XYZ file of C-alpha atoms in Angstrom:
417
model
C -18.257 -46.985 -81.103
C -19.380 -47.001 -77.451
C -18.207 -50.025 -75.464
C -21.807 -51.074 -74.737
C -23.119 -50.784 -78.303
C -23.843 -53.990 -80.220
C -20.989 -55.055 -82.494
C -21.300 -56.652 -85.934
C -19.243 -59.497 -87.350
C -17.350 -57.162 -89.682
C -16.661 -54.714 -86.844
C -15.473 -57.594 -84.670
C -12.993 -58.799 -87.263
C -11.733 -55.271 -87.905
C -11.195 -54.672 -84.190
C -9.328 -57.950 -83.744
C -7.074 -57.224 -86.710
C -6.454 -53.673 -85.558
C -5.520 -54.202 -81.923
C -3.876 -57.628 -81.728
C -0.871 -57.097 -84.017
C 0.827 -53.705 -83.663
C 3.643 -53.698 -86.202
C 6.887 -51.746 -86.324
C 10.575 -52.327 -85.663
C 10.971 -54.755 -82.737
C 12.454 -52.798 -79.873
C 10.503 -53.523 -76.675
C 9.873 -56.609 -74.591
C 8.551 -57.558 -71.184
C 8.095 -60.425 -68.774
C 5.306 -61.764 -66.564
C 6.450 -63.880 -63.636
C 4.017 -66.181 -61.845
C 4.868 -67.772 -58.498
C 3.252 -70.291 -56.153
C 2.761 -68.830 -52.671
C 3.466 -71.310 -49.878
C 4.207 -71.653 -46.198
C 7.914 -70.942 -45.711
C 8.440 -73.891 -43.371
C 6.121 -76.484 -44.947
C 5.419 -75.924 -48.670
C 2.837 -78.721 -48.724
C 0.757 -77.082 -46.000
C -2.324 -75.258 -47.325
C -2.166 -71.494 -46.851
C -5.287 -70.270 -45.068
C -7.419 -67.717 -46.887
C -7.087 -65.139 -44.124
C -3.316 -65.485 -44.172
C -3.175 -65.053 -47.936
C -5.521 -62.063 -47.778
C -3.243 -60.381 -45.238
C -0.242 -60.988 -47.490
C -2.061 -59.545 -50.490
C -2.918 -56.386 -48.560
C 0.683 -55.984 -47.407
C 2.117 -56.633 -50.874
C -0.103 -53.985 -52.437
C 1.657 -51.410 -50.264
C 5.079 -52.107 -51.768
C 6.642 -49.548 -54.168
C 6.819 -51.981 -57.091
C 7.516 -50.989 -60.675
C 5.823 -54.152 -61.939
C 2.061 -54.638 -61.857
C 1.046 -57.010 -59.062
C -1.889 -59.376 -59.586
C -3.060 -62.742 -58.275
C -4.317 -65.845 -60.024
C -7.321 -67.904 -58.829
C -5.282 -70.327 -56.717
C -3.405 -67.516 -54.996
C -0.456 -67.509 -57.395
C 1.346 -64.180 -57.386
C 2.137 -62.491 -60.705
C 4.496 -59.600 -61.425
C 4.110 -58.021 -64.871
C 6.882 -55.703 -65.987
C 6.503 -52.502 -67.941
C 7.677 -52.705 -71.570
C 11.445 -52.161 -71.790
C 13.978 -51.599 -74.533
C 16.960 -52.757 -72.462
C 17.238 -56.382 -71.381
C 19.616 -55.484 -68.564
C 17.310 -52.764 -67.230
C 14.332 -55.122 -67.401
C 16.115 -57.864 -65.466
C 17.364 -55.449 -62.819
C 13.916 -53.885 -62.376
C 12.108 -57.233 -62.090
C 14.771 -58.593 -59.740
C 14.426 -55.559 -57.474
C 10.654 -56.042 -57.290
C 11.092 -59.733 -56.502
C 13.509 -58.912 -53.702
C 10.889 -56.639 -52.106
C 8.188 -59.294 -52.471
C 10.332 -62.084 -51.052
C 11.449 -59.970 -48.106
C 7.926 -58.988 -47.121
C 6.557 -62.520 -47.497
C 9.424 -63.919 -45.412
C 8.399 -61.656 -42.546
C 4.924 -63.186 -42.813
C 6.269 -66.738 -42.802
C 5.509 -67.220 -46.506
C 7.586 -67.829 -49.604
C 7.237 -68.015 -53.360
C 8.277 -70.999 -55.450
C 8.874 -71.254 -59.183
C 7.290 -74.468 -60.488
C 5.178 -74.888 -63.608
C 2.777 -77.029 -61.596
C 2.302 -77.095 -57.822
C 4.216 -80.219 -56.748
C 2.591 -80.422 -53.302
C -1.049 -79.380 -53.100
C -4.359 -80.117 -54.852
C -6.218 -77.317 -56.681
C -7.957 -74.841 -54.403
C -9.521 -71.604 -55.618
C -9.084 -68.489 -53.478
C -10.474 -65.773 -55.743
C -14.274 -65.661 -55.724
C -14.960 -63.032 -58.393
C -17.613 -63.812 -61.035
C -14.864 -64.209 -63.649
C -13.225 -67.113 -61.864
C -16.427 -68.706 -60.589
C -17.693 -68.745 -64.171
C -14.362 -70.014 -65.500
C -14.397 -72.889 -63.024
C -17.952 -73.859 -64.011
C -17.043 -73.722 -67.689
C -13.883 -75.819 -67.418
C -15.419 -78.355 -65.022
C -17.727 -79.456 -67.826
C -14.738 -80.938 -69.646
C -12.830 -82.362 -66.690
C -10.316 -81.418 -63.993
C -7.631 -79.866 -66.237
C -9.179 -76.392 -66.228
C -9.381 -76.182 -62.452
C -5.783 -77.414 -62.244
C -4.663 -74.751 -64.702
C -6.422 -72.013 -62.763
C -5.134 -72.934 -59.325
C -1.957 -75.004 -59.660
C 0.105 -73.692 -62.568
C 2.612 -70.872 -62.982
C 4.753 -69.658 -65.857
C 7.325 -67.252 -67.196
C 5.582 -65.330 -69.970
C 7.870 -63.426 -72.325
C 6.426 -60.615 -74.423
C 8.037 -59.419 -77.659
C 6.930 -56.950 -80.314
C 4.879 -58.353 -83.192
C 7.464 -57.242 -85.756
C 7.671 -55.421 -89.076
C 4.725 -55.329 -91.453
C 7.127 -56.233 -94.264
C 8.349 -59.815 -94.795
C 11.780 -60.883 -93.577
C 13.443 -62.197 -90.407
C 11.714 -59.584 -88.231
C 8.402 -59.579 -90.119
C 5.205 -60.346 -88.250
C 4.459 -63.480 -90.280
C 7.902 -64.948 -89.682
C 7.835 -64.133 -85.956
C 4.392 -65.695 -85.581
C 5.575 -68.924 -87.189
C 8.860 -68.872 -85.280
C 6.995 -68.545 -81.977
C 4.964 -71.701 -82.608
C 8.009 -73.814 -83.545
C 10.540 -72.354 -81.133
C 7.849 -72.596 -78.458
C 8.268 -76.376 -78.342
C 12.021 -75.963 -77.806
C 11.412 -73.465 -74.999
C 8.865 -75.819 -73.429
C 11.419 -78.630 -73.453
C 14.450 -76.639 -72.298
C 12.642 -75.034 -69.364
C 10.328 -77.899 -68.385
C 10.001 -77.648 -64.619
C 6.810 -79.370 -63.500
C 7.199 -83.149 -63.261
C 5.327 -83.696 -59.980
C 1.765 -83.753 -58.699
C 1.139 -84.326 -54.985
C 4.810 -85.262 -54.634
C 4.749 -88.012 -57.270
C 6.028 -88.055 -60.880
C 3.331 -87.581 -63.527
C 5.265 -88.991 -66.497
C 5.757 -85.497 -67.923
C 8.663 -83.142 -67.520
C 6.167 -80.308 -68.054
C 2.915 -81.338 -66.407
C 1.789 -77.758 -66.852
C 1.978 -78.116 -70.626
C 0.161 -81.433 -70.499
C -2.624 -79.744 -68.531
C -2.976 -77.025 -71.158
C -3.146 -79.622 -73.929
C -5.981 -81.420 -72.088
C -8.190 -78.344 -71.788
C -10.863 -76.867 -74.057
C -9.232 -76.951 -77.519
C -11.311 -74.017 -78.734
C -9.489 -71.615 -76.436
C -6.124 -73.237 -75.595
C -4.818 -74.599 -78.895
C -3.036 -72.397 -81.433
C -4.978 -71.033 -84.414
C -4.662 -72.983 -87.682
C -1.408 -72.350 -89.536
C -1.575 -69.951 -92.465
C 0.237 -67.106 -94.193
C -1.788 -64.336 -92.513
C -1.629 -64.294 -88.684
C -4.332 -61.632 -88.478
C -6.830 -63.682 -90.455
C -5.988 -66.808 -88.456
C -6.443 -65.024 -85.148
C -9.649 -63.264 -86.170
C -11.198 -66.566 -87.215
C -9.996 -68.210 -84.016
C -11.579 -65.525 -81.824
C -14.891 -65.605 -83.679
C -15.127 -69.401 -83.568
C -14.012 -69.821 -79.947
C -16.727 -70.798 -77.436
C -18.089 -68.013 -75.267
C -17.162 -68.645 -71.650
C -19.624 -66.250 -70.043
C -22.441 -63.851 -70.800
C -21.900 -61.261 -68.123
C -24.627 -59.685 -66.055
C -23.590 -57.017 -63.579
C -26.747 -57.572 -61.534
C -26.111 -61.221 -60.634
C -24.447 -64.487 -61.562
C -23.106 -64.733 -65.086
C -24.521 -67.380 -67.390
C -22.260 -70.059 -68.880
C -23.629 -70.999 -72.307
C -23.192 -74.370 -73.996
C -21.505 -74.423 -77.410
C -22.090 -70.754 -78.232
C -19.271 -69.282 -80.320
C -18.752 -65.546 -80.518
C -19.716 -65.693 -84.192
C -22.985 -67.446 -83.267
C -23.619 -64.874 -80.557
C -23.311 -62.028 -83.052
C -25.534 -63.699 -85.627
C -28.300 -64.731 -83.224
C -28.160 -61.798 -80.814
C -29.242 -64.136 -78.013
C -29.458 -63.978 -75.052
C -28.578 -60.343 -75.849
C -26.448 -58.775 -78.601
C -22.727 -58.794 -77.783
C -20.861 -55.492 -77.434
C -17.289 -54.373 -77.988
C -16.725 -54.790 -74.258
C -17.987 -58.370 -74.541
C -15.498 -58.976 -77.356
C -12.602 -57.647 -75.305
C -13.629 -59.848 -72.376
C -13.986 -62.867 -74.669
C -10.445 -62.365 -75.999
C -9.158 -62.245 -72.406
C -10.511 -65.792 -71.864
C -8.500 -67.303 -74.741
C -5.219 -68.969 -73.768
C -3.282 -70.284 -76.781
C 0.480 -70.839 -76.379
C 1.165 -67.622 -78.301
C -1.367 -64.857 -77.699
C -1.333 -61.649 -79.761
C -2.092 -58.614 -77.620
C -0.622 -55.927 -79.845
C 2.616 -57.747 -79.069
C 3.227 -61.502 -78.928
C 2.854 -63.124 -75.520
C 4.716 -66.448 -75.307
C 2.920 -68.526 -72.679
C 4.586 -71.942 -72.891
C 7.480 -71.611 -70.425
C 7.191 -73.197 -66.971
C 7.923 -71.011 -63.951
C 11.556 -71.350 -62.886
C 13.109 -71.678 -59.453
C 14.851 -68.748 -57.735
C 16.333 -66.423 -60.391
C 16.070 -68.993 -63.175
C 13.472 -66.817 -64.945
C 16.295 -64.621 -66.261
C 17.442 -67.338 -68.666
C 14.203 -67.936 -70.640
C 13.669 -64.192 -70.814
C 17.173 -63.560 -72.164
C 17.141 -66.481 -74.591
C 13.736 -65.585 -76.011
C 14.550 -61.906 -76.463
C 17.877 -62.729 -78.114
C 16.321 -65.181 -80.569
C 13.477 -62.850 -81.521
C 15.075 -59.422 -81.580
C 18.600 -59.960 -82.915
C 18.226 -60.203 -86.733
C 21.191 -62.532 -87.186
C 20.047 -64.828 -84.397
C 16.446 -65.010 -85.529
C 17.490 -65.904 -89.072
C 19.743 -68.693 -87.811
C 17.181 -70.099 -85.415
C 14.348 -70.012 -87.919
C 16.375 -72.286 -90.207
C 16.989 -74.614 -87.254
C 13.368 -74.902 -86.075
C 11.675 -74.882 -89.480
C 12.225 -78.661 -89.968
C 10.407 -79.255 -86.664
C 7.207 -78.533 -88.565
C 7.414 -82.028 -90.048
C 7.363 -83.581 -86.586
C 4.566 -81.259 -85.484
C 2.338 -82.234 -88.400
C -0.952 -80.480 -89.154
C -2.341 -80.409 -85.623
C -2.066 -77.112 -83.726
C 0.200 -76.632 -80.702
C 0.289 -77.829 -77.962
C -1.674 -80.930 -79.043
C 0.653 -82.027 -81.858
C 3.437 -84.650 -81.611
C 6.236 -82.070 -81.364
C 4.739 -80.247 -78.393
C 3.672 -83.486 -76.727
C 7.254 -84.745 -76.961
C 8.447 -81.475 -75.433
C 6.046 -81.839 -72.509
C 6.774 -85.503 -71.839
C 10.434 -85.981 -72.743
C 11.836 -82.416 -72.831
C 15.475 -82.470 -73.970
C 15.664 -86.256 -73.658
C 14.070 -86.094 -77.124
C 17.025 -86.090 -79.576
C 15.425 -83.726 -82.090
C 14.521 -81.150 -79.457
C 17.925 -81.493 -77.808
C 19.733 -80.804 -81.083
C 17.559 -77.777 -81.814
C 18.005 -76.438 -78.285
C 21.789 -76.736 -78.509
C 21.867 -74.456 -81.566
C 19.263 -72.080 -80.117
C 21.187 -71.550 -76.879
C 24.523 -71.184 -78.635
C 22.956 -68.620 -80.969
C 21.435 -66.732 -78.040
C 24.814 -66.599 -76.297
C 26.360 -65.036 -79.395
C 23.517 -62.514 -79.722
C 23.249 -61.309 -76.128
C 26.359 -59.062 -76.207
C 25.036 -57.482 -79.423
C 21.830 -56.637 -77.535
C 23.797 -55.031 -74.694
C 23.052 -57.756 -72.145
C 25.070 -57.536 -68.947
C 27.823 -60.097 -68.255
C 25.667 -61.476 -65.426
C 22.816 -62.267 -67.839
C 25.134 -63.886 -70.359
C 26.786 -65.900 -67.592
C 23.387 -67.138 -66.373
C 22.520 -68.361 -69.882
C 25.933 -70.006 -70.263
C 25.602 -71.789 -66.906
C 22.116 -73.072 -67.807
C 23.416 -74.269 -71.164
C 26.249 -76.221 -69.535
C 24.103 -77.678 -66.767
C 21.061 -78.662 -68.791
C 21.076 -78.173 -72.566
C 24.503 -79.690 -73.237
C 23.497 -82.748 -71.193
C 20.009 -83.212 -72.603
C 18.490 -82.269 -69.256
C 15.981 -79.706 -68.000
C 15.120 -78.304 -64.536
C 12.471 -80.997 -64.083
C 15.205 -83.618 -63.886
C 16.524 -82.009 -60.689
C 13.122 -82.588 -59.106
C 12.659 -86.104 -60.411
C 15.943 -87.450 -59.124
C 15.106 -86.979 -55.401
C 11.475 -87.904 -55.963
C 12.243 -91.290 -57.530
C 15.672 -92.024 -56.127
C 17.099 -92.368 -59.625
C 17.401 -90.494 -62.881
C 14.069 -90.193 -64.689
C 13.768 -92.163 -67.923
C 10.542 -91.853 -69.953
């Protein structure tokens, strides 16, 4: 079917089911690293548009192996190629980061890993129709959408969807594991407790922002035995953010779901290209894109991104580890209740209390110990294993997270929710 030909409801569902879950033996993974760009000498100082534009131009000339993109607030993102070696992936991403940091330093700029900008208010740099429309859409509900666009950053870990058959590496099990383990990852790596230099009451303000946004495109699909059916229904019933018009400004409809758009054909019939664009505007904590994209982890400082990448890969791709961890996180479903992530009690506790929550702390302790056992089986380098062990000792074993390091100097005392 041509991209610009009208698409039916049945064709839409078939396309969603066919492209969003590519099954097979899990063997590849990837990482997307978002960073806040700031003045090297004064992180709270706004970076002028012309200065950021010059940096973007210079960065695009670097011989990077990762894809380089920018978010609306000027956040820099490096997206790795799929890899089948954790060590190779870490070394490749680290080499790209070294090039980026070196170039930015010569321009008097730096990059910082925080889930939420701790210094500056939201300010949109990118002026494309996509982001102008997105801002208009989210502003209808409140400030959370603009904050998400311009002031948040994450470590996104991508893993294969899994086997078609049931079992520890089956797609259904991995889908459920992602939504329960996701709360543990949110808590362990919470790193965004500040807004404008002051504590917000959350260890992961970034996650709290996501939970406050449009539920039709940021919450997880309803739980069920068939991830494909759940995702197809979610996509069809999600509100349409924009009806694009290449000749001028895009329209931002009120309350129009993609299913409604197909059935009414107004203001014009949607096409397959419209469907693909619509899917790109959906931001649940776990997004199927042929693989599973885990989107709940706050950006980490310096080289801290290596730890969530290694832990997540170990717990998803080592069969022994994933079986152990699934048994550990399965009881968390009772705390979560029927509401979808990240708006349920489990995920809210992860965002606010992180590993100060006893249930999440206990689960994290087993998850990290299991990951440490699995990493050598996956061929991880000693440096990667050592990084995970150091993080475990510094944070997990003490019921702490990276956010606590930021809260202590901000408040003059240890943070207590």
